[in-house]
Amino acid sequence: MTQHVKLTINGRPYEADVPSRLLLVHFIREVAGLTGTHIGCDTTSCGACTVLVNGTPAKSCTLFAVQTDGANISTVEGLEQGGTLHPIQEGFYEEHGLQCGFCTPGMMMTSIAFLQENPDPTDDEIRHAISGNLCRCTGYMQIVKAVQYAARKMRDEQATPNTADSSAATATEAEVIR
Amino acid sequence: MIPDDFTYAAPTNLPQVWDLLRQHEGDAKILAGGQSHIPLMKLRLASPAYLIDLRNVPGLTTLAERDGSLIIGAMVTETTLERSPLVRQRYAGIYDASAVVADPIVRNFATVGGNVAHADPANDHPAMLLALRANVTLQGSRGSRTMSLDDFMVDTFETALQGDEVLSEIRVPSPPPQSGSAYIKLERKVGDYAIAAVGAAVTLENGVCSRVGIGLTNVGPKAIRATQAETFLTGKQPDDASIRETARLAADAAQPTTDLHGPADYKRAMVQTLTARVLRLAVQRATAGGGQ
């Protein structure tokens, strides 16, 4: 059966008639064409497909698109703004938080939601938060460092807001993710 | 993996849910958080023709103490339970269980009602809720009924739900003073089902156990209440000797099977070890006061 589904992904509206059985991850990758969200295990284990549904991390291989009709979705493509990397992206870059990069989009989406709730986490708290995201390359050491890097940077930004480039558009876009 | 085709509905009240269940009797399945059921559908171990999503039905997300019970609405997520100060302070065993269901991302969508109604013997809540003497409320077009969780859990993936009934809430009796509960799960890694897990609830009166509940996860066709172990410890002081014997009786109640996680004897031994540990923790919490 087909159902009309309307989603906002990274601030942009997408709508289509899709089969009820279409998984959210397939809507994101094939209907919206946003292939930054990866399909890893396809069995709710690895977290490579993690996106934010109304701000909450979700394994998009384990939700039907119809279940999220009307929702705000954030994916890795929405992180970079006007050529500037999001602090979490900068953290993964600076701290070498990836080798192959397959798990990275999911790792980053989970970490962003986590840092909203816990801006000054311990390493253990980070490990707990990302325990639903598997990485087979790094041994997690650099990923934890990358999240700490982002936490520091986001705390600094909070303390001294950068007014130089805070155009209205940037603020609205950022709202969706932050 | 692509599930079989189905028709999706997201009704906005329970009577609509009942109508759909009746119209498509035997072909319809209730969707709560979907974190167990969607994986089954992807493997085509389940292929319902109609999927009835409860997400738009109001009144199923209550989490509050009322009339001497903790009311947990069927659509309360594991994350909500895990973060509730009320649950953590007064129903620590339920907190323990929520915190080890799958992984943190799955817990954002997984629901307690789904965990119970799915009736997978590997699910974590039923054993803890058996230990806490929980009741469940079922609502259907012919009315509402409440039964003990023991009666609700019939067999593997089988519950007492009849006709158009929906599990609407779980009621856990509020703990008397000097009560404690705990849940300990042995898992190889985060996200796995339990190799074995044990939930315990204890109430102390003058240093003696006046009430004991013990539930076992994933060592039988359904969550098991270790009745003989409960009876043995009731009326006794929870000292080393009595806890050791209670743990032995709990291991006797387990019906594990040999699989990739290990031989049946190993799992039975783990039930014994976990029961002793979880009882000590529950007693410690009861002694520390402040409810369970």
Short mmCIF file of C-alpha atoms in Angstrom, two decimals:
data_model
loop_
_atom_site.label_atom_id
_atom_site.label_comp_id
_atom_site.label_asym_id
_atom_site.label_seq_id
_atom_site.Cartn_x
_atom_site.Cartn_y
_atom_site.Cartn_z
CA MET A 1 0.00 0.00 0.00
CA THR A 2 1.09 3.53 -0.78
CA GLN A 3 0.97 6.42 1.61
CA HIS A 4 1.73 10.11 1.26
CA VAL A 5 4.66 11.11 3.47
CA LYS A 6 5.86 14.63 4.15
CA LEU A 7 9.13 15.19 5.97
CA THR A 8 11.34 18.17 6.68
CA ILE A 9 14.96 17.11 6.28
CA ASN A 10 17.66 19.58 7.33
CA GLY A 11 15.10 22.39 7.06
CA ARG A 12 13.96 21.44 3.55
CA PRO A 13 10.55 19.91 2.82
CA TYR A 14 10.30 16.58 0.98
CA GLU A 15 7.10 14.74 0.13
CA ALA A 16 6.25 11.65 -1.88
CA ASP A 17 3.81 8.78 -2.24
CA VAL A 18 5.77 5.85 -0.87
CA PRO A 19 5.04 2.23 0.02
CA SER A 20 4.08 1.82 3.70
CA ARG A 21 6.95 -0.61 4.06
CA LEU A 22 9.56 1.95 2.96
CA LEU A 23 12.06 2.38 5.77
CA LEU A 24 13.00 5.91 6.84
CA VAL A 25 16.61 5.33 5.80
CA HIS A 26 15.46 4.47 2.27
CA PHE A 27 13.29 7.60 2.15
CA ILE A 28 16.30 9.68 3.15
CA ARG A 29 18.73 8.01 0.74
CA GLU A 30 16.50 7.27 -2.26
CA VAL A 31 13.60 9.74 -2.16
CA ALA A 32 15.50 12.72 -0.77
CA GLY A 33 18.79 11.60 -2.36
CA LEU A 34 20.75 12.26 0.82
CA THR A 35 23.22 9.40 0.88
CA GLY A 36 25.30 10.65 3.80
CA THR A 37 23.16 8.47 6.06
CA HIS A 38 24.57 4.95 5.74
CA ILE A 39 23.03 1.50 5.95
CA GLY A 40 25.35 -0.75 7.90
CA CYS A 41 24.02 -3.89 9.57
CA ASP A 42 20.34 -3.31 8.65
CA THR A 43 19.49 -5.12 11.92
CA THR A 44 19.24 -2.29 14.50
CA SER A 45 22.71 -3.02 15.86
CA CYS A 46 25.37 -0.76 14.32
CA GLY A 47 23.89 2.75 14.37
CA ALA A 48 25.40 3.82 11.00
CA CYS A 49 21.89 4.90 9.94
CA THR A 50 21.34 7.14 12.99
CA VAL A 51 19.50 10.39 12.24
CA LEU A 52 17.65 12.83 14.49
CA VAL A 53 13.84 12.59 14.44
CA ASN A 54 12.51 15.78 16.05
CA GLY A 55 15.89 16.05 17.76
CA THR A 56 15.98 12.48 19.07
CA PRO A 57 18.52 9.96 17.73
CA ALA A 58 16.82 7.12 15.84
CA LYS A 59 18.07 4.10 13.92
CA SER A 60 16.44 4.96 10.60
CA CYS A 61 16.62 1.33 9.40
CA THR A 62 14.14 0.46 12.16
CA LEU A 63 11.43 3.02 11.49
CA PHE A 64 9.01 3.15 8.60
CA ALA A 65 8.90 6.51 6.86
CA VAL A 66 5.11 6.62 7.45
CA GLN A 67 5.71 6.50 11.22
CA THR A 68 7.65 9.76 11.01
CA ASP A 69 5.20 11.60 8.72
CA GLY A 70 5.38 15.31 9.56
CA ALA A 71 8.63 15.02 11.49
CA ASN A 72 11.75 17.16 11.39
CA ILE A 73 14.71 15.00 10.40
CA SER A 74 18.36 16.00 10.74
CA THR A 75 21.07 14.17 8.82
CA VAL A 76 24.81 14.63 8.44
CA GLU A 77 24.29 16.81 5.35
CA GLY A 78 22.73 19.51 7.53
CA LEU A 79 25.74 19.91 9.81
CA GLU A 80 28.06 22.07 7.73
CA GLN A 81 26.79 25.62 7.31
CA GLY A 82 28.08 28.01 4.65
CA GLY A 83 31.40 26.23 4.34
CA THR A 84 31.97 26.04 8.09
CA LEU A 85 32.11 22.61 9.67
CA HIS A 86 29.94 21.89 12.70
CA PRO A 87 32.07 21.53 15.86
CA ILE A 88 31.42 17.78 15.86
CA GLN A 89 32.72 17.49 12.29
CA GLU A 90 35.74 19.60 13.18
CA GLY A 91 36.32 17.37 16.20
CA PHE A 92 36.31 14.16 14.12
CA TYR A 93 38.70 15.84 11.66
CA GLU A 94 41.10 17.26 14.23
CA GLU A 95 41.17 14.22 16.53
CA HIS A 96 41.23 11.61 13.73
CA GLY A 97 37.87 10.21 14.87
CA LEU A 98 37.54 7.97 11.83
CA GLN A 99 39.41 5.71 9.45
CA CYS A 100 36.96 4.34 6.89
CA GLY A 101 34.24 6.82 7.86
CA PHE A 102 31.32 4.46 7.47
CA CYS A 103 30.06 4.82 11.05
CA THR A 104 30.89 8.54 11.23
CA PRO A 105 27.54 10.11 10.20
CA GLY A 106 25.69 8.06 12.83
CA MET A 107 28.36 8.73 15.45
CA MET A 108 28.08 12.45 14.84
CA MET A 109 24.28 12.61 14.94
CA THR A 110 24.17 10.64 18.21
CA SER A 111 26.91 12.85 19.68
CA ILE A 112 25.16 16.10 18.77
CA ALA A 113 21.94 15.09 20.55
CA PHE A 114 23.97 13.86 23.52
CA LEU A 115 25.94 17.11 23.83
CA GLN A 116 22.67 19.09 23.87
CA GLU A 117 21.76 17.32 27.09
CA ASN A 118 25.23 16.96 28.54
CA PRO A 119 27.50 19.80 27.35
CA ASP A 120 30.37 18.84 29.69
CA PRO A 121 30.52 15.03 29.68
CA THR A 122 33.07 12.62 31.11
CA ASP A 123 34.71 10.11 28.78
CA ASP A 124 32.59 7.36 30.37
CA GLU A 125 29.39 9.28 29.68
CA ILE A 126 30.41 9.66 26.04
CA ARG A 127 31.14 5.93 25.78
CA HIS A 128 27.71 5.17 27.22
CA ALA A 129 26.01 7.62 24.86
CA ILE A 130 27.61 6.11 21.74
CA SER A 131 27.20 2.49 22.88
CA GLY A 132 24.56 2.01 20.16
CA ASN A 133 27.01 3.08 17.43
CA LEU A 134 29.64 0.59 16.36
CA CYS A 135 33.03 1.49 14.85
CA ARG A 136 35.26 -1.30 13.57
CA CYS A 137 38.32 0.89 12.87
CA THR A 138 39.28 3.24 15.66
CA GLY A 139 38.84 1.38 18.93
CA TYR A 140 36.75 4.41 19.97
CA MET A 141 39.66 6.28 21.61
CA GLN A 142 39.79 9.02 19.00
CA ILE A 143 36.00 9.15 18.73
CA VAL A 144 35.75 9.96 22.43
CA LYS A 145 38.44 12.62 21.93
CA ALA A 146 36.52 14.01 18.94
CA VAL A 147 33.32 14.33 21.00
CA GLN A 148 35.29 16.02 23.81
CA TYR A 149 36.75 18.42 21.23
CA ALA A 150 33.24 19.28 20.02
CA ALA A 151 31.98 19.65 23.59
CA ARG A 152 34.78 22.13 24.38
CA LYS A 153 34.17 24.08 21.20
CA MET A 154 30.39 24.19 21.68
CA ARG A 155 30.84 25.34 25.29
CA ASP A 156 33.22 28.08 24.12
CA GLU A 157 30.77 29.17 21.42
CA GLN A 158 28.01 29.29 24.02
CA ALA A 159 30.17 31.46 26.27
CA THR A 160 31.23 33.87 23.50
CA PRO A 161 28.58 33.88 20.75
CA ASN A 162 30.09 34.76 17.39
CA THR A 163 28.03 37.75 16.24
CA ALA A 164 30.13 38.37 13.12
CA ASP A 165 28.31 35.89 10.83
CA SER A 166 25.04 35.28 12.63
CA SER A 167 22.81 36.07 9.66
CA ALA A 168 19.13 35.22 10.11
CA ALA A 169 19.40 32.35 7.64
CA THR A 170 22.26 30.72 9.50
CA ALA A 171 20.41 30.97 12.80
CA THR A 172 17.29 29.33 11.37
CA GLU A 173 19.21 26.51 9.73
CA ALA A 174 21.23 25.96 12.88
CA GLU A 175 18.02 25.82 14.91
CA VAL A 176 17.04 22.62 13.16
CA ILE A 177 20.20 20.88 14.21
CA ARG A 178 21.00 22.47 17.53
CA MET B 1 16.07 -6.16 4.05
CA ILE B 2 12.59 -5.26 2.85
CA PRO B 3 9.51 -6.29 4.83
CA ASP B 4 6.44 -7.74 3.12
CA ASP B 5 3.82 -5.22 2.00
CA PHE B 6 1.24 -4.01 4.52
CA THR B 7 -1.40 -1.34 5.05
CA TYR B 8 -0.54 1.26 7.65
CA ALA B 9 -2.99 3.03 9.92
CA ALA B 10 -2.41 5.55 12.71
CA PRO B 11 -5.82 5.90 14.42
CA THR B 12 -6.39 8.68 16.92
CA ASN B 13 -8.33 6.83 19.61
CA LEU B 14 -8.74 3.35 21.07
CA PRO B 15 -12.24 2.65 19.61
CA GLN B 16 -10.75 3.14 16.12
CA VAL B 17 -7.95 0.74 17.05
CA TRP B 18 -10.48 -1.86 18.20
CA ASP B 19 -12.49 -1.45 14.98
CA LEU B 20 -9.38 -2.03 12.87
CA LEU B 21 -8.35 -5.05 14.97
CA ARG B 22 -11.83 -6.56 14.51
CA GLN B 23 -12.02 -5.81 10.77
CA HIS B 24 -8.65 -7.43 10.15
CA GLU B 25 -8.74 -10.12 12.79
CA GLY B 26 -5.66 -12.31 12.65
CA ASP B 27 -4.04 -10.11 9.99
CA ALA B 28 -3.44 -6.97 12.05
CA LYS B 29 -0.60 -6.18 14.40
CA ILE B 30 -0.24 -3.32 16.88
CA LEU B 31 2.84 -1.14 16.37
CA ALA B 32 4.23 0.61 19.45
CA GLY B 33 7.90 1.62 19.18
CA GLY B 34 8.56 -1.07 16.60
CA GLN B 35 12.07 -1.77 17.82
CA SER B 36 11.40 -5.51 18.14
CA HIS B 37 8.63 -5.89 15.61
CA ILE B 38 10.15 -4.04 12.64
CA PRO B 39 13.32 -6.20 12.75
CA LEU B 40 11.05 -9.28 12.74
CA MET B 41 9.16 -7.87 9.74
CA LYS B 42 12.42 -7.18 7.91
CA LEU B 43 13.42 -10.80 8.42
CA ARG B 44 9.87 -11.74 7.31
CA LEU B 45 9.41 -13.70 10.50
CA ALA B 46 6.31 -11.50 10.82
CA SER B 47 4.26 -10.27 7.86
CA PRO B 48 1.07 -8.62 9.15
CA ALA B 49 -1.25 -7.31 6.43
CA TYR B 50 -2.26 -4.36 8.64
CA LEU B 51 -0.04 -2.40 10.96
CA ILE B 52 -1.89 -0.27 13.51
CA ASP B 53 0.38 2.41 14.95
CA LEU B 54 -0.54 3.64 18.45
CA ARG B 55 1.52 6.84 18.18
CA ASN B 56 -1.51 9.13 17.76
CA VAL B 57 -3.65 7.49 20.46
CA PRO B 58 -3.73 9.80 23.50
CA GLY B 59 -3.54 8.61 27.10
CA LEU B 60 -0.94 5.89 26.69
CA THR B 61 2.10 7.80 27.95
CA THR B 62 1.22 8.26 31.63
CA LEU B 63 4.08 7.77 34.07
CA ALA B 64 2.93 8.59 37.60
CA GLU B 65 2.21 7.19 41.04
CA ARG B 66 -1.54 7.03 41.68
CA ASP B 67 -3.77 5.09 44.08
CA GLY B 68 -0.89 3.08 45.52
CA SER B 69 0.58 2.08 42.16
CA LEU B 70 3.11 3.25 39.64
CA ILE B 71 1.17 3.59 36.39
CA ILE B 72 3.27 3.03 33.27
CA GLY B 73 1.39 3.78 30.05
CA ALA B 74 2.03 1.25 27.30
CA MET B 75 3.67 3.86 25.04
CA VAL B 76 6.15 5.17 27.64
CA THR B 77 9.61 4.81 26.10
CA GLU B 78 12.55 3.14 27.78
CA THR B 79 14.43 6.45 27.70
CA THR B 80 11.58 8.17 29.57
CA LEU B 81 11.67 5.47 32.26
CA GLU B 82 15.44 5.59 32.48
CA ARG B 83 15.41 9.36 33.01
CA SER B 84 12.52 9.48 35.49
CA PRO B 85 13.70 10.46 39.00
CA LEU B 86 10.53 8.82 40.39
CA VAL B 87 11.42 5.48 38.79
CA ARG B 88 15.07 5.71 39.77
CA GLN B 89 14.34 6.53 43.41
CA ARG B 90 11.29 4.38 44.14
CA TYR B 91 11.47 1.58 41.54
CA ALA B 92 15.19 1.09 41.09
CA GLY B 93 14.77 -2.39 39.59
CA ILE B 94 12.68 -0.96 36.75
CA TYR B 95 15.35 1.68 36.20
CA ASP B 96 18.01 -1.07 36.12
CA ALA B 97 16.03 -3.01 33.51
CA SER B 98 15.34 0.03 31.30
CA ALA B 99 19.01 0.97 31.30
CA VAL B 100 20.04 -2.40 29.81
CA VAL B 101 17.36 -2.78 27.13
CA ALA B 102 19.18 -2.89 23.76
CA ASP B 103 21.16 0.37 23.38
CA PRO B 104 20.50 4.08 24.08
CA ILE B 105 19.26 4.86 20.55
CA VAL B 106 16.84 1.93 20.46
CA ARG B 107 15.57 2.98 23.91
CA ASN B 108 14.47 6.34 22.48
CA PHE B 109 11.69 4.54 20.59
CA ALA B 110 11.30 1.17 22.33
CA THR B 111 8.28 1.15 24.65
CA VAL B 112 7.59 -0.68 27.90
CA GLY B 113 4.22 -1.85 26.61
CA GLY B 114 5.89 -3.31 23.56
CA ASN B 115 8.54 -4.98 25.68
CA VAL B 116 5.82 -6.73 27.69
CA ALA B 117 3.22 -7.42 24.97
CA HIS B 118 5.83 -8.79 22.55
CA ALA B 119 6.33 -11.59 25.11
CA ASP B 120 9.83 -12.44 23.97
CA PRO B 121 11.41 -14.43 26.85
CA ALA B 122 14.61 -12.44 26.22
CA ASN B 123 12.95 -9.07 26.91
CA ASP B 124 14.08 -7.46 30.14
CA HIS B 125 10.97 -5.92 31.71
CA PRO B 126 8.75 -8.97 32.27
CA ALA B 127 11.05 -10.69 34.81
CA MET B 128 11.53 -7.49 36.82
CA LEU B 129 7.81 -6.74 36.71
CA LEU B 130 6.97 -10.30 37.80
CA ALA B 131 9.24 -9.79 40.82
CA LEU B 132 7.40 -6.53 41.59
CA ARG B 133 3.95 -8.23 41.31
CA ALA B 134 2.87 -5.97 38.46
CA ASN B 135 -0.59 -6.04 36.90
CA VAL B 136 -1.54 -5.12 33.35
CA THR B 137 -4.66 -3.37 32.06
CA LEU B 138 -6.17 -4.56 28.79
CA GLN B 139 -8.74 -2.43 27.00
CA GLY B 140 -11.08 -3.69 24.31
CA SER B 141 -14.49 -2.83 22.88
CA ARG B 142 -16.11 -5.08 25.49
CA GLY B 143 -14.48 -3.24 28.37
CA SER B 144 -11.37 -3.09 30.43
CA ARG B 145 -9.82 -5.82 32.56
CA THR B 146 -6.82 -6.04 34.84
CA MET B 147 -4.80 -9.18 35.45
CA SER B 148 -1.50 -10.15 36.99
CA LEU B 149 1.49 -10.18 34.69
CA ASP B 150 1.87 -13.89 35.57
CA ASP B 151 -1.49 -14.57 33.92
CA PHE B 152 -0.77 -12.23 31.01
CA MET B 153 2.45 -13.95 29.93
CA VAL B 154 1.18 -17.20 28.38
CA ASP B 155 4.10 -18.54 26.36
CA THR B 156 6.82 -17.48 23.90
CA PHE B 157 5.38 -14.53 21.91
CA GLU B 158 1.97 -15.37 23.37
CA THR B 159 -0.09 -13.30 25.80
CA ALA B 160 -3.63 -13.33 27.21
CA LEU B 161 -4.76 -10.53 24.84
CA GLN B 162 -8.07 -11.55 23.25
CA GLY B 163 -9.98 -10.25 20.22
CA ASP B 164 -9.61 -6.49 19.90
CA GLU B 165 -7.87 -5.93 23.23
CA VAL B 166 -4.86 -3.64 23.57
CA LEU B 167 -2.41 -3.53 26.48
CA SER B 168 -2.92 0.00 27.77
CA GLU B 169 -0.96 0.21 31.00
CA ILE B 170 1.17 -1.58 33.56
CA ARG B 171 0.54 -1.08 37.26
CA VAL B 172 3.27 -1.72 39.79
CA PRO B 173 2.24 -1.73 43.47
CA SER B 174 4.01 1.10 45.31
CA PRO B 175 6.72 -0.23 47.62
CA PRO B 176 6.12 -0.25 51.38
CA PRO B 177 8.91 1.25 53.53
CA GLN B 178 12.16 -0.74 53.61
CA SER B 179 11.69 -2.17 50.14
CA GLY B 180 14.34 -2.58 47.49
CA SER B 181 14.47 -3.92 43.94
CA ALA B 182 17.21 -4.56 41.41
CA TYR B 183 17.84 -6.15 38.02
CA ILE B 184 21.15 -7.56 36.82
CA LYS B 185 21.71 -8.73 33.25
CA LEU B 186 24.57 -10.78 31.88
CA GLU B 187 25.17 -9.79 28.25
CA ARG B 188 28.18 -10.26 26.03
CA LYS B 189 28.03 -6.68 24.77
CA VAL B 190 25.70 -3.69 24.69
CA GLY B 191 22.64 -4.34 22.56
CA ASP B 192 22.58 -8.10 23.06
CA TYR B 193 19.76 -10.05 24.61
CA ALA B 194 20.52 -11.46 28.05
CA ILE B 195 22.50 -14.69 28.36
CA ALA B 196 20.60 -14.67 31.64
CA ALA B 197 19.21 -11.90 33.84
CA VAL B 198 17.48 -11.79 37.20
CA GLY B 199 15.17 -9.23 38.82
CA ALA B 200 14.52 -9.20 42.57
CA ALA B 201 12.25 -7.25 44.89
CA VAL B 202 12.48 -7.46 48.68
CA THR B 203 10.58 -5.88 51.58
CA LEU B 204 12.12 -6.06 55.06
CA GLU B 205 10.28 -6.01 58.38
CA ASN B 206 12.39 -6.19 61.54
CA GLY B 207 15.30 -7.57 59.57
CA VAL B 208 13.23 -10.35 58.04
CA CYS B 209 12.05 -10.59 54.40
CA SER B 210 8.29 -10.09 54.54
CA ARG B 211 7.92 -10.10 50.76
CA VAL B 212 10.20 -11.54 48.07
CA GLY B 213 9.88 -11.45 44.28
CA ILE B 214 12.32 -13.10 41.87
CA GLY B 215 11.98 -13.14 38.06
CA LEU B 216 14.26 -14.74 35.48
CA THR B 217 14.93 -13.53 31.91
CA ASN B 218 15.75 -15.67 28.85
CA VAL B 219 16.15 -19.00 30.60
CA GLY B 220 12.85 -20.54 29.55
CA PRO B 221 9.94 -20.22 27.11
CA LYS B 222 8.83 -17.05 28.90
CA ALA B 223 9.90 -14.89 31.84
CA ILE B 224 9.89 -17.18 34.88
CA ARG B 225 8.88 -16.43 38.45
CA ALA B 226 11.12 -18.43 40.80
CA THR B 227 8.26 -19.32 43.15
CA GLN B 228 10.07 -21.82 45.37
CA ALA B 229 12.99 -19.46 45.85
CA GLU B 230 10.58 -16.64 46.79
CA THR B 231 8.78 -18.83 49.32
CA PHE B 232 12.03 -20.05 50.85
CA LEU B 233 13.38 -16.57 51.57
CA THR B 234 10.07 -15.15 52.83
CA GLY B 235 10.13 -14.91 56.63
CA LYS B 236 13.90 -15.36 56.79
CA GLN B 237 16.77 -12.99 57.40
CA PRO B 238 18.60 -12.26 54.13
CA ASP B 239 21.97 -13.56 55.36
CA ASP B 240 24.65 -15.32 53.31
CA ALA B 241 23.30 -18.80 53.94
CA SER B 242 19.65 -18.00 53.09
CA ILE B 243 20.63 -16.00 49.98
CA ARG B 244 22.83 -18.87 48.81
CA GLU B 245 19.99 -21.37 49.16
CA THR B 246 17.50 -18.97 47.48
CA ALA B 247 19.90 -18.61 44.55
CA ARG B 248 20.17 -22.41 44.25
CA LEU B 249 16.37 -22.70 44.17
CA ALA B 250 16.14 -19.95 41.54
CA ALA B 251 18.63 -21.84 39.36
CA ASP B 252 16.41 -24.93 39.75
CA ALA B 253 13.46 -22.91 38.41
CA ALA B 254 15.37 -21.93 35.25
CA GLN B 255 14.71 -23.95 32.07
CA PRO B 256 17.62 -22.82 29.89
CA THR B 257 18.52 -24.36 26.55
CA THR B 258 21.95 -24.75 25.01
CA ASP B 259 22.61 -22.24 22.21
CA LEU B 260 25.38 -20.01 20.84
CA HIS B 261 25.50 -18.10 24.14
CA GLY B 262 26.52 -21.24 26.01
CA PRO B 263 25.43 -24.59 27.36
CA ALA B 264 22.33 -24.93 29.55
CA ASP B 265 24.40 -25.81 32.62
CA TYR B 266 26.41 -22.61 32.27
CA LYS B 267 23.26 -20.51 32.06
CA ARG B 268 21.80 -22.24 35.11
CA ALA B 269 25.01 -21.48 37.01
CA MET B 270 24.76 -17.85 35.90
CA VAL B 271 21.18 -17.64 37.19
CA GLN B 272 22.45 -18.82 40.58
CA THR B 273 25.26 -16.24 40.67
CA LEU B 274 23.05 -13.41 39.40
CA THR B 275 20.25 -14.22 41.86
CA ALA B 276 22.64 -13.99 44.82
CA ARG B 277 24.06 -10.71 43.53
CA VAL B 278 20.72 -9.11 42.72
CA LEU B 279 19.21 -10.14 46.06
CA ARG B 280 22.13 -8.57 47.94
CA LEU B 281 21.67 -5.37 45.95
CA ALA B 282 17.89 -5.32 46.56
CA VAL B 283 18.43 -5.90 50.30
CA GLN B 284 21.06 -3.17 50.38
CA ARG B 285 18.62 -0.76 48.73
CA ALA B 286 15.84 -1.80 51.13
CA THR B 287 18.14 -1.20 54.10
CA ALA B 288 19.22 2.18 52.75
CA GLY B 289 15.53 3.18 52.96
CA GLY B 290 13.79 5.64 50.70
CA GLY B 291 11.59 3.03 49.05
CA GLN B 292 12.94 0.71 46.37
#
